[in-house]
Amino acid sequence: MTDSRPVPSAGNAGPAVRAQGLGKEIDGRRILAGLDFELPRGSFTALLGANGAGKSTLLKILSTLVPATQGELHLLNERCVPEAVHLRARIGLIGHGAMLYRDLSPLENLVFFGRLYGVRNPPQRAAELLEWLGLAHRGDDPVKTFSRGMVQRVAIARALMHEPDLLLADEPFAGLDAPSTSAVQQMLTDLHRQGRTIILANHDIAQTLELVECVLVLRGGQLVVDAPAADHNAR
């Protein structure tokens, strides 16, 4: 699979993500509080923290699936408000749920989501992604017959169907065997080289630091580290 798009320039396009005082409360309970950070376009960032630190909630906010309750968020040089629904078409999310129709085949799922996003020639795009992720030979089989790792690979393909500018990956290696993990790592590296902005939440810190450029660390819903990956790796 190829992509001829030029690498975006952070200098003239503005940051991919800018959060100012970002917070989230659910039923009166604070999940995130006072987050201030900025991520350049084309950057590859790790989002780290213990279970319950707020990583998944932050990714859902960045994906526009749920709103923040405090602060201001800009995505891809636009203010993130409920009316800016078109922003979602520029964002890809690999979440804990596969978000697939299990009775359909990978090809049918991908073509369906591709048409929702207005992808040009969805069957061709779907075939390219399945080939890239090593699932071309199972493209017509129902997803419900797949292993957990295979389902995860189809979910990754779904998140990439519309060639998003911002990719949010919440534990994308979950359920994958070693060869699949290596393939997904290479995929993320390739996407980064193409100029896409990636935010990766992953429990394996050593694995993550091999991939990313910068690190955000959440603790108790607050941002406690915002630094280059090399600085974090040296600690």
mmCIF file of C-alpha atoms in Angstrom:
data_model
loop_
_atom_site.group_PDB
_atom_site.id
_atom_site.type_symbol
_atom_site.label_atom_id
_atom_site.label_comp_id
_atom_site.label_asym_id
_atom_site.label_seq_id
_atom_site.Cartn_x
_atom_site.Cartn_y
_atom_site.Cartn_z
ATOM 1 C CA MET A 1 0.000 0.000 0.000
ATOM 2 C CA THR A 2 1.385 3.377 -0.947
ATOM 3 C CA ASP A 3 0.585 6.954 -0.056
ATOM 4 C CA SER A 4 1.957 9.813 -2.098
ATOM 5 C CA ARG A 5 0.774 12.605 0.179
ATOM 6 C CA PRO A 6 3.512 15.027 1.239
ATOM 7 C CA VAL A 7 4.627 15.119 4.836
ATOM 8 C CA PRO A 8 2.778 18.007 6.501
ATOM 9 C CA SER A 9 4.725 20.969 7.767
ATOM 10 C CA ALA A 10 4.085 21.701 11.432
ATOM 11 C CA GLY A 11 5.355 25.216 10.921
ATOM 12 C CA ASN A 12 2.631 26.359 8.522
ATOM 13 C CA ALA A 13 -0.234 24.017 9.384
ATOM 14 C CA GLY A 14 -0.469 24.522 13.140
ATOM 15 C CA PRO A 15 -0.396 21.725 15.708
ATOM 16 C CA ALA A 16 -2.368 18.531 15.204
ATOM 17 C CA VAL A 17 -3.618 18.678 18.793
ATOM 18 C CA ARG A 18 -3.765 21.569 21.230
ATOM 19 C CA ALA A 19 -5.403 21.091 24.637
ATOM 20 C CA GLN A 20 -5.883 23.944 27.085
ATOM 21 C CA GLY A 21 -7.246 23.218 30.556
ATOM 22 C CA LEU A 22 -8.892 20.048 29.243
ATOM 23 C CA GLY A 23 -10.954 18.151 31.804
ATOM 24 C CA LYS A 24 -13.644 15.511 32.074
ATOM 25 C CA GLU A 25 -16.089 14.702 34.861
ATOM 26 C CA ILE A 26 -18.538 11.808 34.876
ATOM 27 C CA ASP A 27 -21.317 11.778 37.494
ATOM 28 C CA GLY A 28 -19.382 14.302 39.552
ATOM 29 C CA ARG A 29 -16.197 12.233 39.501
ATOM 30 C CA ARG A 30 -13.082 13.814 38.038
ATOM 31 C CA ILE A 31 -11.506 11.689 35.303
ATOM 32 C CA LEU A 32 -9.198 14.298 33.720
ATOM 33 C CA ALA A 33 -8.201 17.715 35.030
ATOM 34 C CA GLY A 34 -6.351 20.718 33.633
ATOM 35 C CA LEU A 35 -4.537 19.060 30.736
ATOM 36 C CA ASP A 36 -2.355 21.434 28.724
ATOM 37 C CA PHE A 37 -0.324 20.036 25.819
ATOM 38 C CA GLU A 38 0.409 20.549 22.150
ATOM 39 C CA LEU A 39 1.381 17.930 19.553
ATOM 40 C CA PRO A 40 2.895 18.931 16.187
ATOM 41 C CA ARG A 41 1.511 17.511 12.970
ATOM 42 C CA GLY A 42 3.326 14.386 11.932
ATOM 43 C CA SER A 43 4.421 13.590 15.493
ATOM 44 C CA PHE A 44 4.327 10.132 17.094
ATOM 45 C CA THR A 45 3.361 10.357 20.764
ATOM 46 C CA ALA A 46 3.032 7.773 23.522
ATOM 47 C CA LEU A 47 0.228 8.138 26.051
ATOM 48 C CA LEU A 48 1.303 6.301 29.187
ATOM 49 C CA GLY A 49 -0.111 5.786 32.666
ATOM 50 C CA ALA A 50 -1.467 3.145 35.018
ATOM 51 C CA ASN A 51 -4.917 1.616 34.593
ATOM 52 C CA GLY A 52 -7.485 4.236 35.528
ATOM 53 C CA ALA A 53 -5.162 7.162 34.814
ATOM 54 C CA GLY A 54 -7.523 8.487 32.130
ATOM 55 C CA LYS A 55 -5.791 7.367 28.930
ATOM 56 C CA SER A 56 -8.826 5.826 27.240
ATOM 57 C CA THR A 57 -11.019 8.761 28.244
ATOM 58 C CA LEU A 58 -8.553 11.210 26.735
ATOM 59 C CA LEU A 59 -8.409 9.220 23.492
ATOM 60 C CA LYS A 60 -12.216 9.203 23.300
ATOM 61 C CA ILE A 61 -12.226 12.984 23.709
ATOM 62 C CA LEU A 62 -9.561 13.365 21.019
ATOM 63 C CA SER A 63 -11.596 11.107 18.721
ATOM 64 C CA THR A 64 -14.661 13.384 19.270
ATOM 65 C CA LEU A 65 -16.670 10.404 20.549
ATOM 66 C CA VAL A 66 -17.212 12.094 23.922
ATOM 67 C CA PRO A 67 -16.957 15.796 24.833
ATOM 68 C CA ALA A 68 -14.681 17.334 27.421
ATOM 69 C CA THR A 69 -16.465 19.057 30.290
ATOM 70 C CA GLN A 70 -13.770 21.681 30.852
ATOM 71 C CA GLY A 71 -11.218 23.498 28.733
ATOM 72 C CA GLU A 72 -10.680 23.885 25.033
ATOM 73 C CA LEU A 73 -9.484 21.469 22.351
ATOM 74 C CA HIS A 74 -8.209 22.158 18.847
ATOM 75 C CA LEU A 75 -7.744 19.267 16.407
ATOM 76 C CA LEU A 76 -6.042 19.663 13.035
ATOM 77 C CA ASN A 77 -6.211 23.450 13.342
ATOM 78 C CA GLU A 78 -9.939 23.528 14.135
ATOM 79 C CA ARG A 79 -11.691 24.102 17.421
ATOM 80 C CA CYS A 80 -13.398 20.909 18.523
ATOM 81 C CA VAL A 81 -17.049 21.769 19.119
ATOM 82 C CA PRO A 82 -20.198 19.622 18.721
ATOM 83 C CA GLU A 83 -20.930 21.263 15.374
ATOM 84 C CA ALA A 84 -17.556 20.226 13.901
ATOM 85 C CA VAL A 85 -18.734 16.720 13.026
ATOM 86 C CA HIS A 86 -16.621 16.738 9.856
ATOM 87 C CA LEU A 87 -13.511 16.433 12.046
ATOM 88 C CA ARG A 88 -14.363 12.812 12.757
ATOM 89 C CA ALA A 89 -13.770 11.978 9.089
ATOM 90 C CA ARG A 90 -10.120 12.997 9.563
ATOM 91 C CA ILE A 91 -9.551 10.853 12.649
ATOM 92 C CA GLY A 92 -9.025 7.101 12.963
ATOM 93 C CA LEU A 93 -9.536 5.234 16.245
ATOM 94 C CA ILE A 94 -8.265 1.795 17.174
ATOM 95 C CA GLY A 95 -10.124 1.187 20.433
ATOM 96 C CA HIS A 96 -10.787 -1.633 22.867
ATOM 97 C CA GLY A 97 -13.869 -2.638 20.888
ATOM 98 C CA ALA A 98 -13.438 -3.876 17.324
ATOM 99 C CA MET A 99 -16.491 -1.950 16.043
ATOM 100 C CA LEU A 100 -17.093 -4.593 13.383
ATOM 101 C CA TYR A 101 -20.123 -6.563 12.199
ATOM 102 C CA ARG A 102 -19.188 -10.106 13.161
ATOM 103 C CA ASP A 103 -21.528 -11.799 10.666
ATOM 104 C CA LEU A 104 -19.905 -9.946 7.781
ATOM 105 C CA SER A 105 -16.541 -10.658 6.209
ATOM 106 C CA PRO A 106 -13.562 -8.299 6.620
ATOM 107 C CA LEU A 107 -14.030 -7.150 3.027
ATOM 108 C CA GLU A 108 -17.735 -6.424 3.578
ATOM 109 C CA ASN A 109 -17.004 -4.567 6.821
ATOM 110 C CA LEU A 110 -14.299 -2.428 5.274
ATOM 111 C CA VAL A 111 -16.312 -1.585 2.174
ATOM 112 C CA PHE A 112 -19.249 -0.602 4.404
ATOM 113 C CA PHE A 113 -17.160 1.748 6.545
ATOM 114 C CA GLY A 114 -15.352 3.052 3.485
ATOM 115 C CA ARG A 115 -18.646 4.096 1.915
ATOM 116 C CA LEU A 116 -19.701 5.799 5.149
ATOM 117 C CA TYR A 117 -16.553 7.916 4.942
ATOM 118 C CA GLY A 118 -16.847 8.565 1.223
ATOM 119 C CA VAL A 119 -13.695 6.624 0.354
ATOM 120 C CA ARG A 120 -12.930 6.457 -3.342
ATOM 121 C CA ASN A 121 -13.106 2.835 -4.571
ATOM 122 C CA PRO A 122 -13.706 1.141 -1.169
ATOM 123 C CA PRO A 123 -13.175 -2.444 -2.473
ATOM 124 C CA GLN A 124 -9.700 -1.594 -3.742
ATOM 125 C CA ARG A 125 -8.751 0.235 -0.548
ATOM 126 C CA ALA A 126 -10.063 -2.670 1.553
ATOM 127 C CA ALA A 127 -8.112 -5.222 -0.483
ATOM 128 C CA GLU A 128 -4.903 -3.190 -0.069
ATOM 129 C CA LEU A 129 -5.307 -3.022 3.706
ATOM 130 C CA LEU A 130 -6.106 -6.720 4.059
ATOM 131 C CA GLU A 131 -3.039 -7.586 2.000
ATOM 132 C CA TRP A 132 -0.903 -5.278 4.141
ATOM 133 C CA LEU A 133 -2.121 -6.864 7.366
ATOM 134 C CA GLY A 134 -1.802 -10.432 6.087
ATOM 135 C CA LEU A 135 -5.522 -11.197 5.883
ATOM 136 C CA ALA A 136 -6.113 -11.246 2.126
ATOM 137 C CA HIS A 137 -6.662 -15.025 2.195
ATOM 138 C CA ARG A 138 -9.484 -14.632 4.768
ATOM 139 C CA GLY A 139 -11.102 -11.564 3.263
ATOM 140 C CA ASP A 140 -14.411 -13.312 2.489
ATOM 141 C CA ASP A 141 -14.784 -15.308 5.735
ATOM 142 C CA PRO A 142 -17.125 -14.108 8.520
ATOM 143 C CA VAL A 143 -15.336 -12.113 11.208
ATOM 144 C CA LYS A 144 -16.986 -14.295 13.882
ATOM 145 C CA THR A 145 -14.746 -17.197 12.774
ATOM 146 C CA PHE A 146 -11.544 -15.219 13.457
ATOM 147 C CA SER A 147 -9.174 -15.363 16.393
ATOM 148 C CA ARG A 148 -8.876 -12.337 18.664
ATOM 149 C CA GLY A 149 -5.667 -11.283 16.978
ATOM 150 C CA MET A 150 -7.194 -11.500 13.519
ATOM 151 C CA VAL A 151 -10.212 -9.462 14.625
ATOM 152 C CA GLN A 152 -7.831 -6.821 15.951
ATOM 153 C CA ARG A 153 -6.093 -6.622 12.589
ATOM 154 C CA VAL A 154 -9.429 -6.099 10.828
ATOM 155 C CA ALA A 155 -10.245 -3.368 13.363
ATOM 156 C CA ILE A 156 -6.963 -1.657 12.518
ATOM 157 C CA ALA A 157 -7.823 -1.835 8.820
ATOM 158 C CA ARG A 158 -11.217 -0.267 9.589
ATOM 159 C CA ALA A 159 -9.519 2.645 11.373
ATOM 160 C CA LEU A 160 -7.316 3.243 8.321
ATOM 161 C CA MET A 161 -9.928 2.932 5.555
ATOM 162 C CA HIS A 162 -10.365 6.693 5.163
ATOM 163 C CA GLU A 163 -6.621 7.485 5.462
ATOM 164 C CA PRO A 164 -6.990 9.635 8.599
ATOM 165 C CA ASP A 165 -4.658 12.523 9.362
ATOM 166 C CA LEU A 166 -4.801 11.730 13.090
ATOM 167 C CA LEU A 167 -4.622 8.107 14.260
ATOM 168 C CA LEU A 168 -5.465 7.242 17.875
ATOM 169 C CA ALA A 169 -4.362 3.757 18.903
ATOM 170 C CA ASP A 170 -5.589 2.440 22.263
ATOM 171 C CA GLU A 171 -3.706 -0.810 22.985
ATOM 172 C CA PRO A 172 -3.495 -1.835 19.300
ATOM 173 C CA PHE A 173 -1.291 -4.859 20.069
ATOM 174 C CA ALA A 174 -3.824 -6.490 22.396
ATOM 175 C CA GLY A 175 -4.438 -10.104 21.411
ATOM 176 C CA LEU A 176 -1.807 -10.178 18.680
ATOM 177 C CA ASP A 177 0.841 -12.867 18.345
ATOM 178 C CA ALA A 178 4.492 -11.950 17.781
ATOM 179 C CA PRO A 179 4.366 -11.834 13.944
ATOM 180 C CA SER A 180 1.190 -9.738 13.987
ATOM 181 C CA THR A 181 2.673 -7.402 16.592
ATOM 182 C CA SER A 182 5.728 -6.856 14.407
ATOM 183 C CA ALA A 183 3.509 -6.184 11.400
ATOM 184 C CA VAL A 184 1.458 -3.588 13.287
ATOM 185 C CA GLN A 185 4.610 -1.930 14.629
ATOM 186 C CA GLN A 186 5.906 -1.612 11.076
ATOM 187 C CA MET A 187 2.522 -0.301 9.947
ATOM 188 C CA LEU A 188 2.602 2.453 12.572
ATOM 189 C CA THR A 189 6.173 3.326 11.628
ATOM 190 C CA ASP A 190 5.219 3.545 7.949
ATOM 191 C CA LEU A 191 2.214 5.752 8.718
ATOM 192 C CA HIS A 192 4.399 8.057 10.777
ATOM 193 C CA ARG A 193 6.889 8.321 7.916
ATOM 194 C CA GLN A 194 4.019 9.292 5.620
ATOM 195 C CA GLY A 195 3.402 12.284 7.887
ATOM 196 C CA ARG A 196 0.391 11.177 9.877
ATOM 197 C CA THR A 197 0.033 12.166 13.510
ATOM 198 C CA ILE A 198 -0.208 9.141 15.821
ATOM 199 C CA ILE A 199 -1.038 8.882 19.519
ATOM 200 C CA LEU A 200 -0.361 5.430 20.959
ATOM 201 C CA ALA A 201 -1.535 4.127 24.330
ATOM 202 C CA ASN A 202 0.207 0.870 25.168
ATOM 203 C CA HIS A 203 0.959 -0.943 28.446
ATOM 204 C CA ASP A 204 4.368 -2.155 27.208
ATOM 205 C CA ILE A 205 6.518 0.906 27.903
ATOM 206 C CA ALA A 206 9.745 -0.482 26.425
ATOM 207 C CA GLN A 207 8.002 -1.451 23.187
ATOM 208 C CA THR A 208 6.321 1.941 22.979
ATOM 209 C CA LEU A 209 9.476 3.985 23.525
ATOM 210 C CA GLU A 210 11.099 2.231 20.559
ATOM 211 C CA LEU A 211 8.416 3.680 18.293
ATOM 212 C CA VAL A 212 7.566 7.169 19.507
ATOM 213 C CA GLU A 213 9.186 10.603 19.588
ATOM 214 C CA CYS A 214 7.500 12.105 22.621
ATOM 215 C CA VAL A 215 5.713 10.967 25.760
ATOM 216 C CA LEU A 216 2.676 12.104 27.719
ATOM 217 C CA VAL A 217 2.172 10.472 31.120
ATOM 218 C CA LEU A 218 -1.113 10.662 33.019
ATOM 219 C CA ARG A 219 -1.445 10.037 36.736
ATOM 220 C CA GLY A 220 -4.782 10.342 38.463
ATOM 221 C CA GLY A 221 -6.207 12.231 35.508
ATOM 222 C CA GLN A 222 -3.435 14.827 35.474
ATOM 223 C CA LEU A 223 -0.570 15.288 33.030
ATOM 224 C CA VAL A 224 2.687 14.693 34.921
ATOM 225 C CA VAL A 225 5.142 14.226 32.014
ATOM 226 C CA ASP A 226 5.299 15.914 28.609
ATOM 227 C CA ALA A 227 8.773 15.236 27.219
ATOM 228 C CA PRO A 228 10.757 13.703 24.348
ATOM 229 C CA ALA A 229 10.826 9.902 24.421
ATOM 230 C CA ALA A 230 14.624 9.933 24.767
ATOM 231 C CA ASP A 231 14.310 11.818 28.064
ATOM 232 C CA HIS A 232 11.790 9.313 29.403
ATOM 233 C CA ASN A 233 13.870 6.349 28.215
ATOM 234 C CA ALA A 234 16.915 7.630 30.052
ATOM 235 C CA ARG A 235 15.179 7.638 33.437
#
